Amino acid sequence: MEKKVAIVGTGISGLLACKYVLEIGLHPIVYEADDEIGGVWKQTIQSTKLQTNKEFYQFSDFPWDSSIKEDCPSNQQVLHYVKSYAQHFSIIPYIKFNSKVIDIDYVGSQSNEDIKSWELWGGNGSPFSTKGTWNLAVQDTKNFTTEIVRENPRSTPGVTHPCTIIPRTIHWFIPDFKIGSINLGFLYYNRFAELSLHKPGEPFLLSLLATLLSPPRMGISKLVETYLRWKLPLKKYGLIPNHSFLQDTTAYRTGVLPDFFFDKVKNGSIVIKKSQSFSFYKDGLIINGESKPHETDLVILATGYKGDQKLRSIFKSSIFQNYINGSLNSANSIPLYRQIIHPRIPQLAIIGYDESLSTVLTNELRCQWLAHLLNENIELPSVREMEKDIKMWEDNMKQNTKNFNKRSCIVTCGIWYNDQLCRDMKCNHLRKKNTFAELFEPYGPTDYNGLLHKCL
């Protein structure tokens, strides 16, 4: 029987999933609602730039072109890079453009009683089950027919037309990925840095070491705060957060400032008005606490999104909607084993839901793990064991972030998480050349190059 895989969306996760599914000889179809690839990168405004250094935002086997000199490339450069990746690995022929997946429906043994009785994922622990199959309702976005598949902005803001930012919560922002001359990766994103944080399932000695090293970690973050207060006019513009830099980094709430940001604040091109709320009126906005309306030509609601609601709404079955409806511990995250599969939703993988330091690195590693699973080289534990593991990871996230972050996030123990995926794939999780590099060098995409073929 031909094994078919449906992939929704041609953002980075979708392209990676297609590439690795192809490499193990399966037959993917990628459904894309638009007429081109790129995910969010094809929808961003002109001034958008990558906030992660490009060395950490790249595919493991497809480096940036040497002509890109910027540490943080523009949105058009990123979009070109993503499109080049898809072309290089011949992914385009497998994409069905102008095809929007409206809902998905699992047909087969989908009674709640049957699913609850499963001891193994999907009933037999296999990614391909004879118990059921997914039907997709796909809408043609050009003529708006639906098929059930079985198997012009205004000019750059300036002093004359300033851009007003209305932040509800102030977070820590850094000018670049260096504090003085020290790369932040050496302070926060290597194995030694992770030793100061408690990790899910860690043995007693590592737990003790994390407790002993937590004061130095707090001290380093205080030094970073002092540096940022000195380097940037945060107090002048009321932009000092009410929480620590450590809280922001563990919850992945930090950001990178755009070029010349405070120069534009100083000359009036950017206006900052802190407010918890605002309302619309005929010609613009009324900002809370201000008596004079704010005339506005364009409003950008940069308020984030709720991925759990979006995923829930795509399921036709109320049973699966309820499974997505909040995790074991939190109403704002989805309970996924290895952040990839739901223990009680068979033959379905979700790539890119939770947050990590490097989206490309983490999602590529997940797609390699998924390819191993589809090729039946990974044996999943029982449903109950997977649920216990999910709870352990969620409890750990709450412990490290002190409930500051309500979203699913693995920033605090990203390398530990990658290690788990490597062990599942029966690959060596130690990827550096020597012990010193293993402890102190930041991990990047190239460290995980070729895991699919090397470990099969």
XYZ file of C-alpha atoms in Angstrom:
456
model
C 0.000 0.000 0.000
C 1.337 3.428 -0.952
C 2.063 5.501 2.139
C 0.845 9.069 1.631
C 1.695 12.054 3.814
C -0.281 15.325 3.763
C 1.561 18.488 4.821
C -0.262 21.767 5.478
C 1.586 24.986 4.663
C 4.840 25.933 2.936
C 6.483 27.839 5.717
C 9.823 26.593 6.999
C 8.253 23.678 8.898
C 6.271 22.509 5.869
C 9.271 22.638 3.541
C 11.456 20.752 6.018
C 8.788 18.106 6.566
C 8.443 17.590 2.802
C 12.209 17.292 2.281
C 12.705 14.646 4.942
C 9.581 12.686 4.043
C 10.869 12.518 0.463
C 14.257 11.304 1.651
C 12.738 8.164 3.172
C 10.790 7.369 0.025
C 7.269 8.426 1.036
C 4.812 10.434 -1.083
C 3.999 13.878 0.328
C 1.482 16.440 -0.898
C 1.951 19.950 0.488
C -1.154 22.134 0.546
C -0.537 25.884 0.349
C -3.375 28.431 0.457
C -1.323 31.093 -1.346
C 0.284 30.995 -4.780
C 3.868 31.017 -3.473
C 5.906 29.572 -0.638
C 7.417 31.313 2.374
C 4.929 31.264 5.257
C 5.035 34.444 7.334
C 8.059 35.732 5.406
C 5.924 36.447 2.335
C 3.488 38.516 4.420
C 5.756 40.760 6.485
C 6.121 44.491 5.909
C 9.145 45.869 4.064
C 11.094 46.929 7.153
C 10.996 43.489 8.797
C 14.377 41.863 9.507
C 15.498 38.559 10.945
C 15.888 38.875 14.733
C 18.143 35.846 15.065
C 21.712 35.894 13.803
C 21.694 34.145 10.412
C 24.240 31.597 11.662
C 21.517 30.255 13.956
C 18.738 30.681 11.390
C 19.797 28.436 8.567
C 19.197 24.944 7.268
C 21.860 22.439 8.295
C 22.678 21.450 4.711
C 21.999 24.727 2.903
C 24.109 27.677 4.151
C 23.399 31.312 3.414
C 24.884 32.666 0.202
C 28.235 34.380 0.800
C 26.814 37.571 -0.731
C 24.626 38.070 2.376
C 26.877 40.056 4.712
C 24.296 41.218 7.258
C 24.019 39.352 10.567
C 20.254 39.857 10.467
C 19.076 39.748 6.823
C 15.966 41.560 5.582
C 12.638 39.829 5.038
C 13.216 39.719 1.285
C 16.624 38.108 1.769
C 15.103 35.506 4.104
C 12.263 34.826 1.661
C 14.758 34.383 -1.190
C 16.795 32.010 1.001
C 13.707 29.906 1.815
C 12.644 29.776 -1.844
C 16.175 28.799 -2.889
C 16.081 25.954 -0.364
C 12.823 24.643 -1.828
C 14.170 24.840 -5.362
C 17.523 23.270 -4.481
C 15.892 20.194 -2.945
C 13.158 19.944 -5.626
C 10.278 20.472 -3.193
C 8.180 22.707 -5.485
C 6.682 19.843 -7.595
C 5.100 18.378 -4.468
C 3.245 21.589 -3.559
C -0.404 22.129 -4.438
C -0.810 25.914 -4.506
C -4.044 27.868 -3.965
C -5.266 24.971 -1.835
C -6.483 25.910 1.646
C -7.121 23.103 4.129
C -10.410 24.035 5.799
C -10.735 21.078 8.129
C -9.436 17.566 8.689
C -11.470 14.550 9.750
C -10.206 11.202 11.046
C -12.334 8.432 9.550
C -12.277 5.026 11.204
C -12.073 3.985 14.858
C -12.683 7.421 16.269
C -15.171 6.805 19.066
C -14.044 8.301 22.330
C -14.318 4.928 24.073
C -12.126 3.252 21.444
C -9.437 5.935 21.584
C -9.387 5.929 25.380
C -8.776 2.189 25.338
C -5.635 2.448 23.193
C -2.465 1.340 24.918
C -0.310 2.422 21.964
C -0.417 5.481 19.709
C -3.065 4.965 17.024
C -3.909 1.581 18.493
C -0.790 -0.219 17.262
C 2.095 2.214 17.894
C 2.711 2.665 14.169
C 2.586 5.963 12.238
C 0.557 4.143 9.583
C -2.518 2.404 10.943
C -5.238 0.308 9.336
C -7.734 1.604 11.908
C -8.380 4.919 10.204
C -7.283 7.625 7.809
C -7.427 11.409 7.549
C -9.773 13.135 5.100
C -8.928 16.739 4.206
C -11.432 19.352 3.044
C -9.392 21.475 0.624
C -10.705 24.738 -0.832
C -9.447 26.134 -4.137
C -8.687 29.756 -3.198
C -9.222 30.935 -6.778
C -12.667 29.557 -7.553
C -13.674 28.670 -3.941
C -14.668 25.125 -4.749
C -14.082 22.558 -2.028
C -12.718 19.055 -2.478
C -12.563 16.269 0.096
C -9.126 14.720 -0.283
C -8.851 11.276 1.033
C -5.633 10.415 1.308
C 0.024 48.838 -1.077
C 1.672 50.390 1.984
C 2.375 54.037 2.532
C 5.982 55.446 2.525
C 8.548 54.732 5.386
C 7.428 56.404 8.576
C 9.216 59.613 9.423
C 8.837 62.800 11.474
C 5.959 63.997 9.267
C 4.146 60.672 9.553
C 5.493 59.093 12.762
C 4.973 55.501 13.798
C 3.353 55.184 17.234
C 4.111 52.035 19.241
C 1.641 51.123 22.009
C 3.288 48.450 24.206
C 1.194 46.758 26.875
C 4.113 45.013 28.582
C 7.727 46.212 28.399
C 10.293 43.495 27.671
C 14.076 43.503 27.495
C 15.525 44.274 24.071
C 19.154 43.968 23.050
C 20.934 45.972 20.316
C 22.530 42.817 18.863
C 23.628 39.349 19.977
C 26.596 40.647 21.906
C 26.961 42.110 25.368
C 30.056 44.216 24.898
C 32.303 41.846 22.969
C 30.764 38.635 24.374
C 28.378 36.629 22.205
C 25.175 35.827 24.123
C 25.405 32.242 22.915
C 28.376 31.693 25.231
C 26.354 32.984 28.208
C 23.016 31.304 27.645
C 22.863 28.832 24.776
C 25.484 26.137 25.324
C 25.715 23.012 27.469
C 27.494 24.757 30.320
C 24.744 27.390 30.524
C 22.085 24.669 30.629
C 23.830 23.107 33.625
C 22.450 25.981 35.721
C 18.849 25.100 34.857
C 16.744 22.170 35.967
C 15.864 19.864 33.099
C 13.045 17.312 32.768
C 14.116 13.830 33.788
C 17.577 14.909 34.953
C 19.471 12.646 37.385
C 20.130 13.755 40.965
C 23.682 15.019 40.366
C 22.603 17.284 37.501
C 19.712 18.559 39.621
C 22.117 19.374 42.459
C 24.507 21.097 40.048
C 21.675 23.207 38.622
C 20.767 24.364 42.126
C 24.384 25.271 42.901
C 24.857 27.165 39.624
C 21.609 29.131 39.720
C 23.089 32.113 41.690
C 25.854 32.707 39.085
C 23.218 32.578 36.332
C 21.184 35.221 38.138
C 24.335 37.283 38.598
C 25.150 37.155 34.882
C 21.635 38.323 34.037
C 21.943 41.230 36.468
C 25.184 42.252 34.749
C 23.390 42.122 31.389
C 20.627 44.351 32.782
C 23.231 46.840 34.042
C 24.906 46.887 30.634
C 21.620 47.488 28.798
C 20.623 50.310 31.179
C 23.995 51.938 30.496
C 24.045 51.272 26.763
C 20.451 52.202 25.912
C 18.244 55.163 27.008
C 15.685 52.834 28.563
C 14.907 55.031 31.588
C 14.518 58.174 29.458
C 11.738 56.619 27.398
C 10.147 54.542 30.175
C 11.267 51.226 28.713
C 12.729 49.491 31.760
C 10.758 46.253 32.329
C 9.233 45.393 35.691
C 10.792 41.941 35.562
C 14.309 40.590 35.206
C 16.291 39.873 32.058
C 16.529 36.278 33.292
C 12.732 35.937 33.240
C 12.592 37.217 29.668
C 15.343 34.910 28.411
C 13.929 31.776 30.048
C 10.473 32.560 28.607
C 11.939 33.652 25.242
C 10.444 37.130 25.515
C 13.560 39.110 24.604
C 13.914 40.845 21.257
C 16.510 42.539 19.053
C 16.159 46.251 18.393
C 15.853 47.447 14.780
C 18.748 49.480 13.416
C 18.800 53.105 14.663
C 15.685 52.525 16.771
C 16.452 55.057 19.495
C 17.726 57.590 16.935
C 14.253 57.479 15.405
C 12.634 57.762 18.825
C 14.797 60.810 19.514
C 13.915 62.615 16.260
C 10.207 61.818 16.581
C 9.922 59.258 13.780
C 8.878 56.688 16.395
C 6.586 57.626 19.289
C 6.162 55.311 22.284
C 2.925 55.454 24.278
C 2.461 52.850 26.974
C -1.129 51.760 27.439
C -3.034 48.640 28.439
C -5.858 49.347 26.024
C -7.107 51.460 23.134
C -10.236 51.728 21.057
C -11.062 52.630 17.476
C -12.910 55.688 16.235
C -13.692 56.984 12.746
C -10.266 58.500 12.021
C -7.976 56.343 14.120
C -7.456 55.369 17.757
C -8.332 56.559 21.224
C -5.504 55.552 23.556
C -6.432 54.797 27.143
C -5.819 57.793 29.417
C -5.576 60.368 26.608
C -8.356 62.846 25.910
C -7.259 63.667 22.352
C -7.933 61.053 19.630
C -4.966 59.759 17.693
C -5.407 60.126 13.929
C -4.169 56.986 12.237
C -3.843 55.824 8.639
C -2.763 52.240 9.340
C -3.017 50.014 12.429
C -0.845 46.905 12.801
C -2.052 44.585 15.561
C 1.229 42.943 16.599
C -0.499 41.084 19.417
C 0.583 37.547 18.617
C -1.800 34.670 18.022
C -3.163 31.593 19.718
C -1.892 28.576 17.842
C -3.905 26.132 19.947
C -7.179 27.715 18.811
C -6.086 27.664 15.178
C -5.165 23.987 15.396
C -8.347 23.110 17.261
C -10.582 24.701 14.650
C -9.105 22.649 11.799
C -10.423 19.365 13.244
C -13.884 18.300 12.169
C -14.222 15.798 15.023
C -15.179 17.217 18.421
C -13.217 14.377 20.004
C -9.928 15.626 18.560
C -10.903 19.241 19.214
C -11.205 18.353 22.894
C -7.793 16.668 22.865
C -6.278 19.893 21.520
C -8.299 21.913 24.016
C -5.553 22.591 26.522
C -2.758 20.462 27.892
C -2.445 18.457 31.065
C -1.232 21.531 32.979
C -2.003 24.624 30.943
C -4.859 26.014 28.878
C -2.442 27.696 26.477
C -0.381 24.812 25.169
C -1.000 21.543 23.377
C 0.243 18.268 24.940
C 2.669 16.891 22.380
C 5.127 14.052 22.896
C 8.594 15.290 21.874
C 6.669 18.461 20.854
C 5.652 16.569 17.692
C 2.769 14.082 18.136
C -0.335 13.979 20.333
C -0.553 10.613 22.123
C -4.268 10.244 21.371
C -4.458 11.652 17.842
C -3.192 8.970 15.438
C -1.219 9.411 12.225
C -0.778 13.158 12.731
C 2.333 15.207 13.486
C 2.534 18.906 14.376
C 5.800 20.661 13.543
C 6.654 24.153 14.766
C 3.974 24.675 17.428
C 6.142 25.466 20.427
C 8.846 28.123 20.623
C 12.590 27.620 20.557
C 15.720 29.714 20.151
C 16.245 28.716 16.522
C 13.082 27.816 14.616
C 14.953 26.349 11.665
C 17.294 24.198 13.748
C 14.592 22.784 16.011
C 12.053 22.126 13.289
C 14.620 20.499 11.012
C 15.648 18.174 13.823
C 11.995 17.349 14.470
C 11.441 16.566 10.804
C 14.427 14.210 10.861
C 12.940 12.535 13.972
C 9.594 12.291 12.185
C 11.231 10.712 9.138
C 12.762 8.069 11.412
C 9.325 7.432 12.932
C 7.643 7.167 9.534
C 10.381 4.763 8.476
C 9.565 2.755 11.631
C 13.022 3.213 13.142
C 11.602 4.703 16.350
C 9.450 2.629 18.687
C 7.035 4.834 20.604
C 6.235 4.159 24.258
C 2.661 3.548 25.389
C 0.108 6.360 25.369
C 0.264 6.618 29.164
C 4.059 6.781 29.132
C 3.956 9.530 26.503
C 1.467 11.496 28.613
C 3.692 11.128 31.677
C 6.644 12.451 29.670
C 4.588 15.426 28.425
C 3.571 16.312 31.984
C 7.179 16.113 33.145
C 8.283 18.577 30.449
C 5.420 20.956 31.165
C 6.113 20.898 34.916
C 9.751 21.696 34.181
C 8.824 24.649 31.960
C 6.581 26.062 34.684
C 9.362 25.618 37.240
C 11.963 27.436 35.134
C 9.740 30.285 33.960
C 7.795 30.672 37.231
C 4.577 30.749 35.185
C 5.849 33.912 33.457
C 5.425 32.241 30.084
C 2.044 30.684 29.369
C 3.075 29.311 25.972
C 4.861 26.099 25.079
C 8.581 26.859 24.998
C 11.803 24.800 25.194
C 14.330 27.648 25.216
C 15.534 26.865 28.726
C 16.649 23.348 27.826
C 16.919 23.337 24.044
C 20.108 21.261 23.869
C 18.706 18.767 26.390
C 15.628 18.474 24.168
C 17.762 17.964 21.048
C 19.674 15.260 22.913
C 16.419 13.373 23.483
C 15.565 13.455 19.787
C 19.074 12.252 18.890
C 18.818 9.347 21.327
C 15.432 8.377 19.871
C 17.065 8.302 16.424
C 19.971 6.272 17.879
C 22.410 9.068 16.993
C 25.231 10.428 19.118
C 23.866 13.489 20.941
C 27.374 14.898 21.504
C 27.992 16.800 18.268
C 31.164 18.807 18.948
C 34.797 17.932 18.221
C 36.112 17.962 21.783
C 35.038 18.332 25.411
C 35.786 22.064 25.652
C 33.735 22.833 22.553
C 30.983 20.526 23.777
C 30.631 22.481 27.004
C 31.171 26.079 25.956
C 30.459 26.532 22.230
C 26.881 27.444 21.266
C 25.029 24.773 19.320
C 23.904 25.643 15.785
C 22.169 24.049 12.773
C 25.325 22.594 11.217
C 25.915 20.469 14.330
C 22.917 18.332 13.373
C 23.579 17.967 9.667
C 22.751 14.587 8.088
C 21.204 12.815 11.083
C 18.668 11.044 8.907
C 21.188 9.199 6.728
C 23.960 8.804 9.296
C 21.624 7.124 11.781
C 19.530 4.900 9.506
